[in-house]
mmCIF file of C-alpha atoms in Angstrom:
data_model
loop_
_atom_site.group_PDB
_atom_site.id
_atom_site.type_symbol
_atom_site.label_atom_id
_atom_site.label_comp_id
_atom_site.label_asym_id
_atom_site.label_seq_id
_atom_site.Cartn_x
_atom_site.Cartn_y
_atom_site.Cartn_z
ATOM 1 C CA UNK A 1 -119.722 -59.461 -10.163
ATOM 2 C CA UNK A 2 -119.861 -59.590 -6.387
ATOM 3 C CA UNK A 3 -116.840 -58.355 -4.490
ATOM 4 C CA UNK A 4 -114.472 -61.276 -4.028
ATOM 5 C CA UNK A 5 -113.007 -61.411 -0.552
ATOM 6 C CA UNK A 6 -109.664 -63.024 -1.225
ATOM 7 C CA UNK A 7 -107.440 -64.606 1.359
ATOM 8 C CA UNK A 8 -103.912 -65.143 0.070
ATOM 9 C CA UNK A 9 -102.447 -68.328 1.472
ATOM 10 C CA UNK A 10 -98.794 -69.180 1.110
ATOM 11 C CA UNK A 11 -97.630 -72.650 2.023
ATOM 12 C CA UNK A 12 -94.087 -73.870 1.785
ATOM 13 C CA UNK A 13 -91.347 -75.817 3.477
ATOM 14 C CA UNK A 14 -89.401 -73.188 5.400
ATOM 15 C CA UNK A 15 -88.734 -72.656 9.038
ATOM 16 C CA UNK A 16 -88.749 -68.919 9.650
ATOM 17 C CA UNK A 17 -87.780 -66.829 12.657
ATOM 18 C CA UNK A 18 -89.451 -67.557 15.966
ATOM 19 C CA UNK A 19 -92.251 -65.061 16.572
ATOM 20 C CA UNK A 20 -92.065 -62.456 19.296
ATOM 21 C CA UNK A 21 -95.674 -63.180 20.212
ATOM 22 C CA UNK A 22 -98.149 -65.846 19.196
ATOM 23 C CA UNK A 23 -101.600 -65.423 17.720
ATOM 24 C CA UNK A 24 -103.010 -63.956 14.508
ATOM 25 C CA UNK A 25 -106.430 -62.630 15.527
ATOM 26 C CA UNK A 26 -107.648 -59.280 14.241
ATOM 27 C CA UNK A 27 -110.994 -57.526 13.779
ATOM 28 C CA UNK A 28 -112.069 -59.883 10.988
ATOM 29 C CA UNK A 29 -110.477 -63.186 11.999
ATOM 30 C CA UNK A 30 -110.138 -65.164 15.220
ATOM 31 C CA UNK A 31 -107.758 -67.988 16.135
ATOM 32 C CA UNK A 32 -109.970 -71.050 16.636
ATOM 33 C CA UNK A 33 -107.244 -73.193 18.215
ATOM 34 C CA UNK A 34 -103.446 -73.562 18.541
ATOM 35 C CA UNK A 35 -102.736 -69.836 18.295
ATOM 36 C CA UNK A 36 -99.144 -70.584 19.355
ATOM 37 C CA UNK A 37 -98.520 -71.912 15.823
ATOM 38 C CA UNK A 38 -99.436 -68.590 14.225
ATOM 39 C CA UNK A 39 -97.597 -65.268 14.290
ATOM 40 C CA UNK A 40 -97.776 -62.009 12.366
ATOM 41 C CA UNK A 41 -94.997 -61.004 9.988
ATOM 42 C CA UNK A 42 -95.815 -57.747 8.250
ATOM 43 C CA UNK A 43 -99.153 -58.281 6.506
ATOM 44 C CA UNK A 44 -98.914 -62.085 6.739
ATOM 45 C CA UNK A 45 -100.255 -64.462 9.363
ATOM 46 C CA UNK A 46 -97.701 -67.289 9.358
ATOM 47 C CA UNK A 47 -98.800 -70.759 10.481
ATOM 48 C CA UNK A 48 -96.407 -73.633 11.154
ATOM 49 C CA UNK A 49 -96.714 -77.404 10.891
ATOM 50 C CA UNK A 50 -93.939 -78.182 13.331
ATOM 51 C CA UNK A 51 -93.320 -81.890 12.801
ATOM 52 C CA UNK A 52 -94.554 -85.139 11.266
ATOM 53 C CA UNK A 53 -97.014 -85.526 14.112
ATOM 54 C CA UNK A 54 -100.591 -84.423 13.485
ATOM 55 C CA UNK A 55 -100.983 -82.873 16.931
ATOM 56 C CA UNK A 56 -98.111 -80.496 16.090
ATOM 57 C CA UNK A 57 -99.340 -79.531 12.637
ATOM 58 C CA UNK A 58 -101.221 -76.345 11.796
ATOM 59 C CA UNK A 59 -104.134 -74.384 13.232
ATOM 60 C CA UNK A 60 -107.471 -72.912 12.169
ATOM 61 C CA UNK A 61 -108.858 -69.393 11.791
ATOM 62 C CA UNK A 62 -112.516 -68.339 11.653
ATOM 63 C CA UNK A 63 -114.013 -65.184 10.203
ATOM 64 C CA UNK A 64 -115.894 -62.802 12.461
ATOM 65 C CA UNK A 65 -118.208 -61.916 9.545
ATOM 66 C CA UNK A 66 -121.003 -63.985 8.027
ATOM 67 C CA UNK A 67 -121.281 -65.038 4.366
ATOM 68 C CA UNK A 68 -124.122 -66.027 2.082
ATOM 69 C CA UNK A 69 -125.158 -65.317 -1.504
ATOM 70 C CA UNK A 70 -122.163 -64.042 -3.468
ATOM 71 C CA UNK A 71 -118.565 -64.857 -4.367
ATOM 72 C CA UNK A 72 -116.199 -65.780 -1.525
ATOM 73 C CA UNK A 73 -112.637 -66.863 -2.106
ATOM 74 C CA UNK A 74 -108.963 -66.915 -1.281
ATOM 75 C CA UNK A 75 -105.661 -67.294 -3.054
ATOM 76 C CA UNK A 76 -103.600 -70.323 -2.125
ATOM 77 C CA UNK A 77 -100.153 -71.678 -2.687
ATOM 78 C CA UNK A 78 -100.536 -75.173 -1.257
ATOM 79 C CA UNK A 79 -98.094 -77.300 0.727
ATOM 80 C CA UNK A 80 -96.755 -80.391 -1.074
ATOM 81 C CA UNK A 81 -96.276 -83.816 0.428
ATOM 82 C CA UNK A 82 -98.372 -86.597 1.955
ATOM 83 C CA UNK A 83 -100.441 -86.129 5.071
ATOM 84 C CA UNK A 84 -100.874 -82.328 4.974
ATOM 85 C CA UNK A 85 -104.050 -80.520 3.917
ATOM 86 C CA UNK A 86 -104.788 -76.874 3.188
ATOM 87 C CA UNK A 87 -108.473 -76.072 3.556
ATOM 88 C CA UNK A 88 -110.842 -73.275 2.722
ATOM 89 C CA UNK A 89 -114.485 -73.818 3.624
ATOM 90 C CA UNK A 90 -117.796 -72.270 4.584
ATOM 91 C CA UNK A 91 -119.789 -73.802 7.437
ATOM 92 C CA UNK A 92 -122.846 -73.078 9.588
ATOM 93 C CA UNK A 93 -121.558 -75.472 12.263
ATOM 94 C CA UNK A 94 -118.684 -73.525 13.778
ATOM 95 C CA UNK A 95 -116.224 -75.206 11.438
ATOM 96 C CA UNK A 96 -116.625 -78.576 13.130
ATOM 97 C CA UNK A 97 -116.853 -82.011 11.503
ATOM 98 C CA UNK A 98 -119.469 -83.927 13.495
ATOM 99 C CA UNK A 99 -117.968 -87.433 13.580
ATOM 100 C CA UNK A 100 -120.944 -88.663 15.610
ATOM 101 C CA UNK A 101 -123.330 -87.586 12.823
ATOM 102 C CA UNK A 102 -125.830 -86.567 15.482
ATOM 103 C CA UNK A 103 -126.854 -83.155 14.113
ATOM 104 C CA UNK A 104 -127.386 -81.703 10.628
ATOM 105 C CA UNK A 105 -125.093 -79.025 9.221
ATOM 106 C CA UNK A 106 -124.104 -77.433 5.908
ATOM 107 C CA UNK A 107 -120.526 -77.100 4.706
ATOM 108 C CA UNK A 108 -118.807 -76.247 1.402
ATOM 109 C CA UNK A 109 -115.193 -77.415 1.097
ATOM 110 C CA UNK A 110 -111.909 -77.169 -0.709
ATOM 111 C CA UNK A 111 -109.488 -79.753 0.737
ATOM 112 C CA UNK A 112 -106.155 -79.308 -1.038
ATOM 113 C CA UNK A 113 -104.047 -82.365 -0.277
ATOM 114 C CA UNK A 114 -100.295 -82.061 -0.596
ATOM 115 C CA UNK A 115 -100.270 -85.692 -1.684
ATOM 116 C CA UNK A 116 -102.152 -84.803 -4.897
ATOM 117 C CA UNK A 117 -99.943 -82.013 -6.266
ATOM 118 C CA UNK A 118 -98.215 -82.214 -9.639
ATOM 119 C CA UNK A 119 -98.208 -80.604 -13.099
ATOM 120 C CA UNK A 120 -101.936 -81.371 -12.941
ATOM 121 C CA UNK A 121 -103.303 -81.351 -9.388
ATOM 122 C CA UNK A 122 -106.409 -83.026 -7.997
ATOM 123 C CA UNK A 123 -108.458 -81.146 -5.416
ATOM 124 C CA UNK A 124 -111.136 -82.649 -3.176
ATOM 125 C CA UNK A 125 -114.366 -80.615 -3.158
ATOM 126 C CA UNK A 126 -117.338 -81.423 -0.975
ATOM 127 C CA UNK A 127 -120.794 -80.255 0.071
ATOM 128 C CA UNK A 128 -122.277 -81.511 3.352
ATOM 129 C CA UNK A 129 -126.055 -81.515 3.621
ATOM 130 C CA UNK A 130 -128.515 -83.018 6.082
ATOM 131 C CA UNK A 131 -126.774 -85.185 8.669
ATOM 132 C CA UNK A 132 -123.356 -86.292 7.394
ATOM 133 C CA UNK A 133 -124.495 -86.492 3.769
ATOM 134 C CA UNK A 134 -121.427 -85.897 1.619
ATOM 135 C CA UNK A 135 -121.525 -84.810 -2.016
ATOM 136 C CA UNK A 136 -117.839 -85.034 -2.873
ATOM 137 C CA UNK A 137 -116.052 -84.758 -6.172
ATOM 138 C CA UNK A 138 -112.477 -84.471 -7.361
ATOM 139 C CA UNK A 139 -111.635 -81.632 -9.691
ATOM 140 C CA UNK A 140 -108.393 -81.500 -11.683
ATOM 141 C CA UNK A 141 -106.664 -78.194 -12.323
ATOM 142 C CA UNK A 142 -103.980 -77.811 -15.037
ATOM 143 C CA UNK A 143 -101.222 -76.584 -12.719
ATOM 144 C CA UNK A 144 -99.140 -77.486 -9.679
ATOM 145 C CA UNK A 145 -101.085 -76.084 -6.717
ATOM 146 C CA UNK A 146 -97.855 -75.858 -4.699
ATOM 147 C CA UNK A 147 -95.922 -73.843 -7.309
ATOM 148 C CA UNK A 148 -97.752 -70.519 -7.276
ATOM 149 C CA UNK A 149 -100.757 -68.504 -6.207
ATOM 150 C CA UNK A 150 -104.236 -69.410 -7.454
ATOM 151 C CA UNK A 151 -107.644 -68.139 -6.404
ATOM 152 C CA UNK A 152 -110.182 -70.625 -5.004
ATOM 153 C CA UNK A 153 -113.738 -69.378 -4.562
ATOM 154 C CA UNK A 154 -117.320 -70.378 -3.871
ATOM 155 C CA UNK A 155 -119.879 -68.664 -6.095
ATOM 156 C CA UNK A 156 -123.231 -69.026 -4.346
ATOM 157 C CA UNK A 157 -126.533 -68.081 -5.957
ATOM 158 C CA UNK A 158 -130.098 -68.805 -4.852
ATOM 159 C CA UNK A 159 -130.074 -71.931 -7.058
ATOM 160 C CA UNK A 160 -126.491 -73.199 -7.348
ATOM 161 C CA UNK A 161 -123.071 -73.447 -5.749
ATOM 162 C CA UNK A 162 -119.971 -73.356 -7.967
ATOM 163 C CA UNK A 163 -116.376 -74.198 -7.110
ATOM 164 C CA UNK A 164 -114.382 -71.599 -9.047
ATOM 165 C CA UNK A 165 -110.606 -71.694 -9.499
ATOM 166 C CA UNK A 166 -108.889 -68.715 -11.145
ATOM 167 C CA UNK A 167 -112.260 -67.484 -12.357
ATOM 168 C CA UNK A 168 -113.259 -70.811 -13.950
ATOM 169 C CA UNK A 169 -116.124 -72.953 -12.576
ATOM 170 C CA UNK A 170 -114.862 -76.531 -12.327
ATOM 171 C CA UNK A 171 -117.939 -77.826 -10.528
ATOM 172 C CA UNK A 172 -121.509 -76.555 -10.185
ATOM 173 C CA UNK A 173 -124.211 -78.152 -8.020
ATOM 174 C CA UNK A 174 -127.899 -77.344 -7.954
ATOM 175 C CA UNK A 175 -129.192 -76.613 -4.455
ATOM 176 C CA UNK A 176 -132.840 -76.641 -5.513
ATOM 177 C CA UNK A 177 -133.361 -79.901 -3.593
ATOM 178 C CA UNK A 178 -131.171 -78.865 -0.640
ATOM 179 C CA UNK A 179 -133.223 -76.370 1.322
ATOM 180 C CA UNK A 180 -130.661 -76.390 4.137
ATOM 181 C CA UNK A 181 -127.975 -75.085 1.752
ATOM 182 C CA UNK A 182 -130.174 -72.490 0.057
ATOM 183 C CA UNK A 183 -131.541 -71.412 3.445
ATOM 184 C CA UNK A 184 -128.070 -70.946 4.945
ATOM 185 C CA UNK A 185 -126.984 -68.986 1.881
ATOM 186 C CA UNK A 186 -130.062 -66.739 1.827
ATOM 187 C CA UNK A 187 -129.763 -65.988 5.548
ATOM 188 C CA UNK A 188 -125.959 -65.501 5.410
ATOM 189 C CA UNK A 189 -125.500 -68.181 8.065
ATOM 190 C CA UNK A 190 -122.032 -69.280 6.936
ATOM 191 C CA UNK A 191 -118.735 -68.384 8.549
ATOM 192 C CA UNK A 192 -115.512 -68.697 6.542
ATOM 193 C CA UNK A 193 -112.670 -70.906 7.730
ATOM 194 C CA UNK A 194 -109.095 -71.585 6.703
ATOM 195 C CA UNK A 195 -106.844 -74.206 8.229
ATOM 196 C CA UNK A 196 -103.780 -76.359 7.827
ATOM 197 C CA UNK A 197 -103.774 -79.797 9.410
ATOM 198 C CA UNK A 198 -102.116 -83.191 9.047
ATOM 199 C CA UNK A 199 -102.229 -86.865 10.007
ATOM 200 C CA UNK A 200 -99.498 -89.413 10.691
ATOM 201 C CA UNK A 201 -99.614 -93.219 10.545
ATOM 202 C CA UNK A 202 -100.054 -93.461 14.307
ATOM 203 C CA UNK A 203 -103.205 -91.327 14.336
ATOM 204 C CA UNK A 204 -106.783 -92.266 13.449
ATOM 205 C CA UNK A 205 -107.879 -91.325 9.948
ATOM 206 C CA UNK A 206 -110.158 -88.398 9.181
ATOM 207 C CA UNK A 207 -113.119 -88.596 6.796
ATOM 208 C CA UNK A 208 -114.463 -91.289 4.511
ATOM 209 C CA UNK A 209 -112.172 -94.056 3.139
ATOM 210 C CA UNK A 210 -111.749 -92.376 -0.267
ATOM 211 C CA UNK A 211 -110.477 -89.230 1.452
ATOM 212 C CA UNK A 212 -108.139 -91.086 3.804
ATOM 213 C CA UNK A 213 -106.632 -93.159 0.998
ATOM 214 C CA UNK A 214 -105.834 -90.032 -1.024
ATOM 215 C CA UNK A 215 -104.402 -88.052 1.892
ATOM 216 C CA UNK A 216 -101.303 -90.073 2.737
ATOM 217 C CA UNK A 217 -99.369 -89.701 6.014
ATOM 218 C CA UNK A 218 -97.100 -86.984 7.383
ATOM 219 C CA UNK A 219 -94.409 -89.495 8.364
ATOM 220 C CA UNK A 220 -94.069 -90.479 4.685
ATOM 221 C CA UNK A 221 -93.226 -86.897 3.685
ATOM 222 C CA UNK A 222 -89.781 -86.150 2.254
ATOM 223 C CA UNK A 223 -90.183 -82.384 2.733
ATOM 224 C CA UNK A 224 -88.300 -80.473 5.413
ATOM 225 C CA UNK A 225 -90.140 -79.507 8.598
ATOM 226 C CA UNK A 226 -91.454 -77.212 9.894
ATOM 227 C CA UNK A 227 -93.764 -76.354 7.023
ATOM 228 C CA UNK A 228 -94.993 -72.772 6.999
ATOM 229 C CA UNK A 229 -98.296 -71.307 5.879
ATOM 230 C CA UNK A 230 -98.802 -67.588 5.358
ATOM 231 C CA UNK A 231 -102.206 -65.932 5.170
ATOM 232 C CA UNK A 232 -102.817 -62.434 3.729
ATOM 233 C CA UNK A 233 -106.316 -61.925 5.001
ATOM 234 C CA UNK A 234 -107.374 -58.480 3.839
ATOM 235 C CA UNK A 235 -106.785 -58.532 0.084
ATOM 236 C CA UNK A 236 -109.969 -57.612 -1.856
ATOM 237 C CA UNK A 237 -110.272 -58.507 -5.540
ATOM 238 C CA UNK A 238 -112.926 -58.909 -8.171
ATOM 239 C CA UNK A 239 -112.511 -62.102 -10.206
ATOM 240 C CA UNK A 240 -109.273 -64.005 -10.703
ATOM 241 C CA UNK A 241 -105.822 -63.072 -9.311
ATOM 242 C CA UNK A 242 -103.933 -60.213 -10.870
ATOM 243 C CA UNK A 243 -101.164 -60.964 -13.397
ATOM 244 C CA UNK A 244 -98.199 -62.612 -11.777
ATOM 245 C CA UNK A 245 -100.259 -64.523 -9.244
ATOM 246 C CA UNK A 246 -100.441 -67.624 -11.417
ATOM 247 C CA UNK A 247 -103.924 -67.349 -12.908
ATOM 248 C CA UNK A 248 -104.480 -69.661 -15.832
ATOM 249 C CA UNK A 249 -105.342 -68.092 -19.181
ATOM 250 C CA UNK A 250 -108.742 -69.113 -20.582
ATOM 251 C CA UNK A 251 -108.969 -70.420 -24.178
ATOM 252 C CA UNK A 252 -111.288 -72.918 -25.942
ATOM 253 C CA UNK A 253 -111.331 -76.660 -26.467
ATOM 254 C CA UNK A 254 -110.624 -77.137 -30.150
ATOM 255 C CA UNK A 255 -112.286 -80.562 -30.496
ATOM 256 C CA UNK A 256 -114.060 -83.043 -28.316
ATOM 257 C CA UNK A 257 -115.261 -86.621 -28.010
ATOM 258 C CA UNK A 258 -118.958 -87.367 -28.369
ATOM 259 C CA UNK A 259 -121.150 -88.235 -25.357
ATOM 260 C CA UNK A 260 -120.261 -91.578 -23.714
ATOM 261 C CA UNK A 261 -117.011 -91.913 -25.690
ATOM 262 C CA UNK A 262 -113.532 -92.197 -24.202
ATOM 263 C CA UNK A 263 -111.780 -88.887 -23.481
ATOM 264 C CA UNK A 264 -108.710 -90.226 -21.677
ATOM 265 C CA UNK A 265 -106.324 -88.747 -24.239
ATOM 266 C CA UNK A 266 -108.133 -85.632 -25.451
ATOM 267 C CA UNK A 267 -109.681 -84.668 -22.070
ATOM 268 C CA UNK A 268 -112.204 -82.808 -24.192
ATOM 269 C CA UNK A 269 -115.930 -83.368 -24.875
ATOM 270 C CA UNK A 270 -118.600 -81.918 -27.118
ATOM 271 C CA UNK A 271 -120.562 -79.006 -25.693
ATOM 272 C CA UNK A 272 -122.638 -79.806 -22.651
ATOM 273 C CA UNK A 273 -120.593 -82.840 -21.583
ATOM 274 C CA UNK A 274 -117.640 -83.231 -19.216
ATOM 275 C CA UNK A 275 -114.666 -85.599 -19.303
ATOM 276 C CA UNK A 276 -114.885 -87.588 -16.047
ATOM 277 C CA UNK A 277 -112.104 -89.939 -14.986
ATOM 278 C CA UNK A 278 -112.887 -93.483 -13.889
ATOM 279 C CA UNK A 279 -109.334 -94.464 -13.017
ATOM 280 C CA UNK A 280 -105.793 -94.052 -14.346
ATOM 281 C CA UNK A 281 -106.760 -95.953 -17.505
ATOM 282 C CA UNK A 282 -110.192 -94.691 -18.560
ATOM 283 C CA UNK A 283 -112.266 -91.508 -18.747
ATOM 284 C CA UNK A 284 -115.575 -90.823 -20.474
ATOM 285 C CA UNK A 285 -117.644 -87.872 -21.718
ATOM 286 C CA UNK A 286 -120.715 -87.775 -19.464
ATOM 287 C CA UNK A 287 -123.321 -85.257 -18.367
ATOM 288 C CA UNK A 288 -122.707 -86.114 -14.705
ATOM 289 C CA UNK A 289 -120.711 -88.513 -12.558
ATOM 290 C CA UNK A 290 -121.234 -90.017 -9.093
ATOM 291 C CA UNK A 291 -118.095 -91.363 -7.377
ATOM 292 C CA UNK A 292 -118.148 -95.118 -6.698
ATOM 293 C CA UNK A 293 -119.240 -98.229 -8.581
ATOM 294 C CA UNK A 294 -121.770 -97.629 -11.387
ATOM 295 C CA UNK A 295 -124.413 -100.308 -11.749
ATOM 296 C CA UNK A 296 -124.661 -99.638 -15.491
ATOM 297 C CA UNK A 297 -121.020 -100.611 -16.103
ATOM 298 C CA UNK A 298 -120.388 -103.959 -17.757
ATOM 299 C CA UNK A 299 -120.184 -106.706 -15.089
ATOM 300 C CA UNK A 300 -116.506 -107.259 -15.898
ATOM 301 C CA UNK A 301 -115.702 -103.570 -15.404
ATOM 302 C CA UNK A 302 -117.574 -102.669 -12.221
ATOM 303 C CA UNK A 303 -114.725 -100.848 -10.532
ATOM 304 C CA UNK A 304 -115.108 -97.462 -8.781
ATOM 305 C CA UNK A 305 -115.204 -94.156 -10.641
ATOM 306 C CA UNK A 306 -113.279 -91.341 -8.947
ATOM 307 C CA UNK A 307 -115.127 -88.776 -11.138
ATOM 308 C CA UNK A 308 -112.204 -86.348 -11.301
ATOM 309 C CA UNK A 309 -112.925 -83.676 -13.928
ATOM 310 C CA UNK A 310 -110.330 -83.880 -16.714
ATOM 311 C CA UNK A 311 -111.985 -81.374 -19.047
ATOM 312 C CA UNK A 312 -109.905 -78.233 -19.505
ATOM 313 C CA UNK A 313 -111.101 -75.008 -17.977
ATOM 314 C CA UNK A 314 -113.759 -73.455 -20.238
ATOM 315 C CA UNK A 315 -111.873 -71.674 -22.946
ATOM 316 C CA UNK A 316 -108.566 -73.515 -22.558
ATOM 317 C CA UNK A 317 -106.953 -74.673 -25.758
ATOM 318 C CA UNK A 318 -106.430 -78.389 -26.111
ATOM 319 C CA UNK A 319 -104.778 -80.146 -29.038
ATOM 320 C CA UNK A 320 -106.801 -82.745 -30.925
ATOM 321 C CA UNK A 321 -106.607 -86.257 -29.532
ATOM 322 C CA UNK A 322 -103.617 -88.204 -30.856
ATOM 323 C CA UNK A 323 -105.944 -90.819 -32.279
ATOM 324 C CA UNK A 324 -109.714 -90.966 -32.765
ATOM 325 C CA UNK A 325 -111.678 -92.340 -29.862
ATOM 326 C CA UNK A 326 -113.367 -95.678 -30.402
ATOM 327 C CA UNK A 327 -116.941 -95.116 -31.588
ATOM 328 C CA UNK A 328 -119.698 -95.622 -29.085
ATOM 329 C CA UNK A 329 -122.584 -97.985 -29.897
ATOM 330 C CA UNK A 330 -124.908 -96.207 -32.300
ATOM 331 C CA UNK A 331 -128.018 -95.037 -30.422
ATOM 332 C CA UNK A 332 -131.434 -95.387 -31.925
ATOM 333 C CA UNK A 333 -132.224 -92.295 -34.027
ATOM 334 C CA UNK A 334 -134.318 -89.642 -32.365
ATOM 335 C CA UNK A 335 -137.460 -88.310 -34.022
ATOM 336 C CA UNK A 336 -137.708 -84.665 -35.018
ATOM 337 C CA UNK A 337 -137.784 -82.179 -32.158
ATOM 338 C CA UNK A 338 -141.230 -81.171 -30.986
ATOM 339 C CA UNK A 339 -141.691 -77.671 -29.540
ATOM 340 C CA UNK A 340 -143.347 -79.105 -26.396
ATOM 341 C CA UNK A 341 -140.825 -80.395 -23.864
ATOM 342 C CA UNK A 342 -141.384 -83.095 -21.228
ATOM 343 C CA UNK A 343 -142.706 -81.549 -18.045
ATOM 344 C CA UNK A 344 -141.125 -84.167 -15.775
ATOM 345 C CA UNK A 345 -139.157 -87.353 -16.133
ATOM 346 C CA UNK A 346 -137.670 -90.462 -14.575
ATOM 347 C CA UNK A 347 -133.994 -90.582 -13.607
ATOM 348 C CA UNK A 348 -131.205 -92.359 -15.459
ATOM 349 C CA UNK A 349 -131.732 -96.168 -15.584
ATOM 350 C CA UNK A 350 -135.262 -95.870 -14.144
ATOM 351 C CA UNK A 351 -138.380 -97.245 -15.814
ATOM 352 C CA UNK A 352 -140.165 -94.861 -18.192
ATOM 353 C CA UNK A 353 -142.714 -97.289 -19.647
ATOM 354 C CA UNK A 354 -145.617 -95.122 -18.552
ATOM 355 C CA UNK A 355 -144.220 -91.580 -18.395
ATOM 356 C CA UNK A 356 -142.081 -91.935 -21.574
ATOM 357 C CA UNK A 357 -140.071 -89.006 -20.218
ATOM 358 C CA UNK A 358 -136.548 -88.803 -18.789
ATOM 359 C CA UNK A 359 -134.628 -86.237 -16.771
ATOM 360 C CA UNK A 360 -130.942 -85.419 -16.695
ATOM 361 C CA UNK A 361 -130.233 -85.721 -20.405
ATOM 362 C CA UNK A 362 -131.211 -89.394 -20.863
ATOM 363 C CA UNK A 363 -133.702 -90.898 -23.335
ATOM 364 C CA UNK A 364 -136.641 -93.284 -22.870
ATOM 365 C CA UNK A 365 -135.821 -96.411 -24.919
ATOM 366 C CA UNK A 366 -138.224 -99.337 -25.289
ATOM 367 C CA UNK A 367 -137.035 -102.865 -24.592
ATOM 368 C CA UNK A 368 -140.338 -104.612 -25.252
ATOM 369 C CA UNK A 369 -144.057 -104.020 -24.931
ATOM 370 C CA UNK A 370 -143.632 -104.456 -21.160
ATOM 371 C CA UNK A 371 -140.549 -102.380 -20.310
ATOM 372 C CA UNK A 372 -138.719 -99.164 -21.197
ATOM 373 C CA UNK A 373 -135.806 -97.439 -19.491
ATOM 374 C CA UNK A 374 -134.112 -94.015 -19.342
ATOM 375 C CA UNK A 375 -130.670 -94.582 -20.875
ATOM 376 C CA UNK A 376 -127.852 -92.510 -22.422
ATOM 377 C CA UNK A 377 -127.912 -94.709 -25.563
ATOM 378 C CA UNK A 378 -129.330 -97.990 -26.828
ATOM 379 C CA UNK A 379 -128.176 -100.676 -29.264
ATOM 380 C CA UNK A 380 -130.912 -102.993 -30.583
ATOM 381 C CA UNK A 381 -130.551 -106.641 -29.564
ATOM 382 C CA UNK A 382 -129.558 -108.506 -26.408
ATOM 383 C CA UNK A 383 -127.519 -106.555 -23.847
ATOM 384 C CA UNK A 384 -124.864 -108.621 -22.062
ATOM 385 C CA UNK A 385 -125.063 -106.401 -18.979
ATOM 386 C CA UNK A 386 -128.730 -107.337 -18.365
ATOM 387 C CA UNK A 387 -129.307 -109.933 -15.668
ATOM 388 C CA UNK A 388 -129.334 -113.466 -17.195
ATOM 389 C CA UNK A 389 -133.049 -113.936 -16.640
ATOM 390 C CA UNK A 390 -133.778 -110.644 -18.454
ATOM 391 C CA UNK A 391 -131.504 -111.086 -21.471
ATOM 392 C CA UNK A 392 -134.176 -110.622 -24.121
ATOM 393 C CA UNK A 393 -133.778 -108.278 -27.117
ATOM 394 C CA UNK A 394 -134.134 -104.497 -26.884
ATOM 395 C CA UNK A 395 -136.090 -102.833 -29.681
ATOM 396 C CA UNK A 396 -134.523 -99.446 -28.718
ATOM 397 C CA UNK A 397 -137.550 -97.595 -30.044
ATOM 398 C CA UNK A 398 -137.494 -94.018 -28.707
ATOM 399 C CA UNK A 399 -140.550 -93.342 -26.564
ATOM 400 C CA UNK A 400 -139.585 -89.856 -25.376
ATOM 401 C CA UNK A 401 -142.359 -87.553 -26.667
ATOM 402 C CA UNK A 402 -141.370 -85.233 -29.470
ATOM 403 C CA UNK A 403 -137.812 -86.524 -29.395
ATOM 404 C CA UNK A 404 -136.968 -84.284 -26.448
ATOM 405 C CA UNK A 405 -135.214 -84.967 -23.203
ATOM 406 C CA UNK A 406 -136.187 -82.964 -20.172
ATOM 407 C CA UNK A 407 -134.631 -79.552 -20.629
ATOM 408 C CA UNK A 408 -132.147 -80.686 -23.352
ATOM 409 C CA UNK A 409 -132.476 -81.368 -27.047
ATOM 410 C CA UNK A 410 -131.024 -84.535 -28.549
ATOM 411 C CA UNK A 411 -127.645 -84.308 -30.213
ATOM 412 C CA UNK A 412 -128.288 -85.768 -33.672
#
């Protein structure tokens, strides 16, 4: 395993003694701005959020070294309360968020919002590609991010980026189609950044609406100010934090819902599927999830998915669901597996009438002699979610050759 450069971050609600001198720069880290809010105390760089005004909250540091392929991380104890964010990110753009969207850049983010802490905490992860193209996703960790130390890392390979917390990958993205990401990684073009910042009601919002709505405002915080953040910048580890630093203990999911079934209660899915949250009332076992409204949802239920990952960390023990999940519509049976897999395939919900091949774990089901579609499942008959003019019966005959999906065998 690559050497994990770990930055221990301590955030809390304490004042502290006024520093003799300001600034926390050393050979490996520079103060990007507001050095007067950072001072050294022993082996810690202590940052303050002075008040409920964003222009008095936090500062940013930038590494003097470059990063690329490998494992890069830090330990964090995050600040609770609305309006404050603890960040750890890699960027090839000097750590800047280009609000004008005038130039392309690559960035990998952890944005730990104090407004989302609790016994289970939600963390905003993001990958910027191209020009302002965001690939964001919530992950849910089974602990209070403000109650103890946990290690947050990026594991970058030539093909993927993983967001790893306490040694467990909660999110993995392919970068095969993102040459800007793979190129920056291969050339070690990233710098590492850590910051604390905040926003009040009187200040313009930062980021897309989903981010702003989740962040909250500093002036709604009930925590005492100033808030303090301490950074231990030269701790080297391999893997997760040492005992006593709050690392979660890996175990295994004892049971799981089938693909496309509800997992709101069990938070557990059969192998190869993840429990993604739609909202506070529903979650489903899926192979992937894109935040926002899903066109395949029933017309009466087309509300946004937040796509927070509810599945336990790989290996974590979960009790069986208190009651069995409602059965999903029975899909058409798949033919026996053929040793020859599809070489390419259409995407989910796309036409596969001619190719008869689907990517991403879906199956090519026939509606009629004139149409077939890549779907997760299919129930013969009329589908109420079809447009009125197209509400004719589905035969649900499987057209996928050899009963195989691209790269994945059917679960039968």
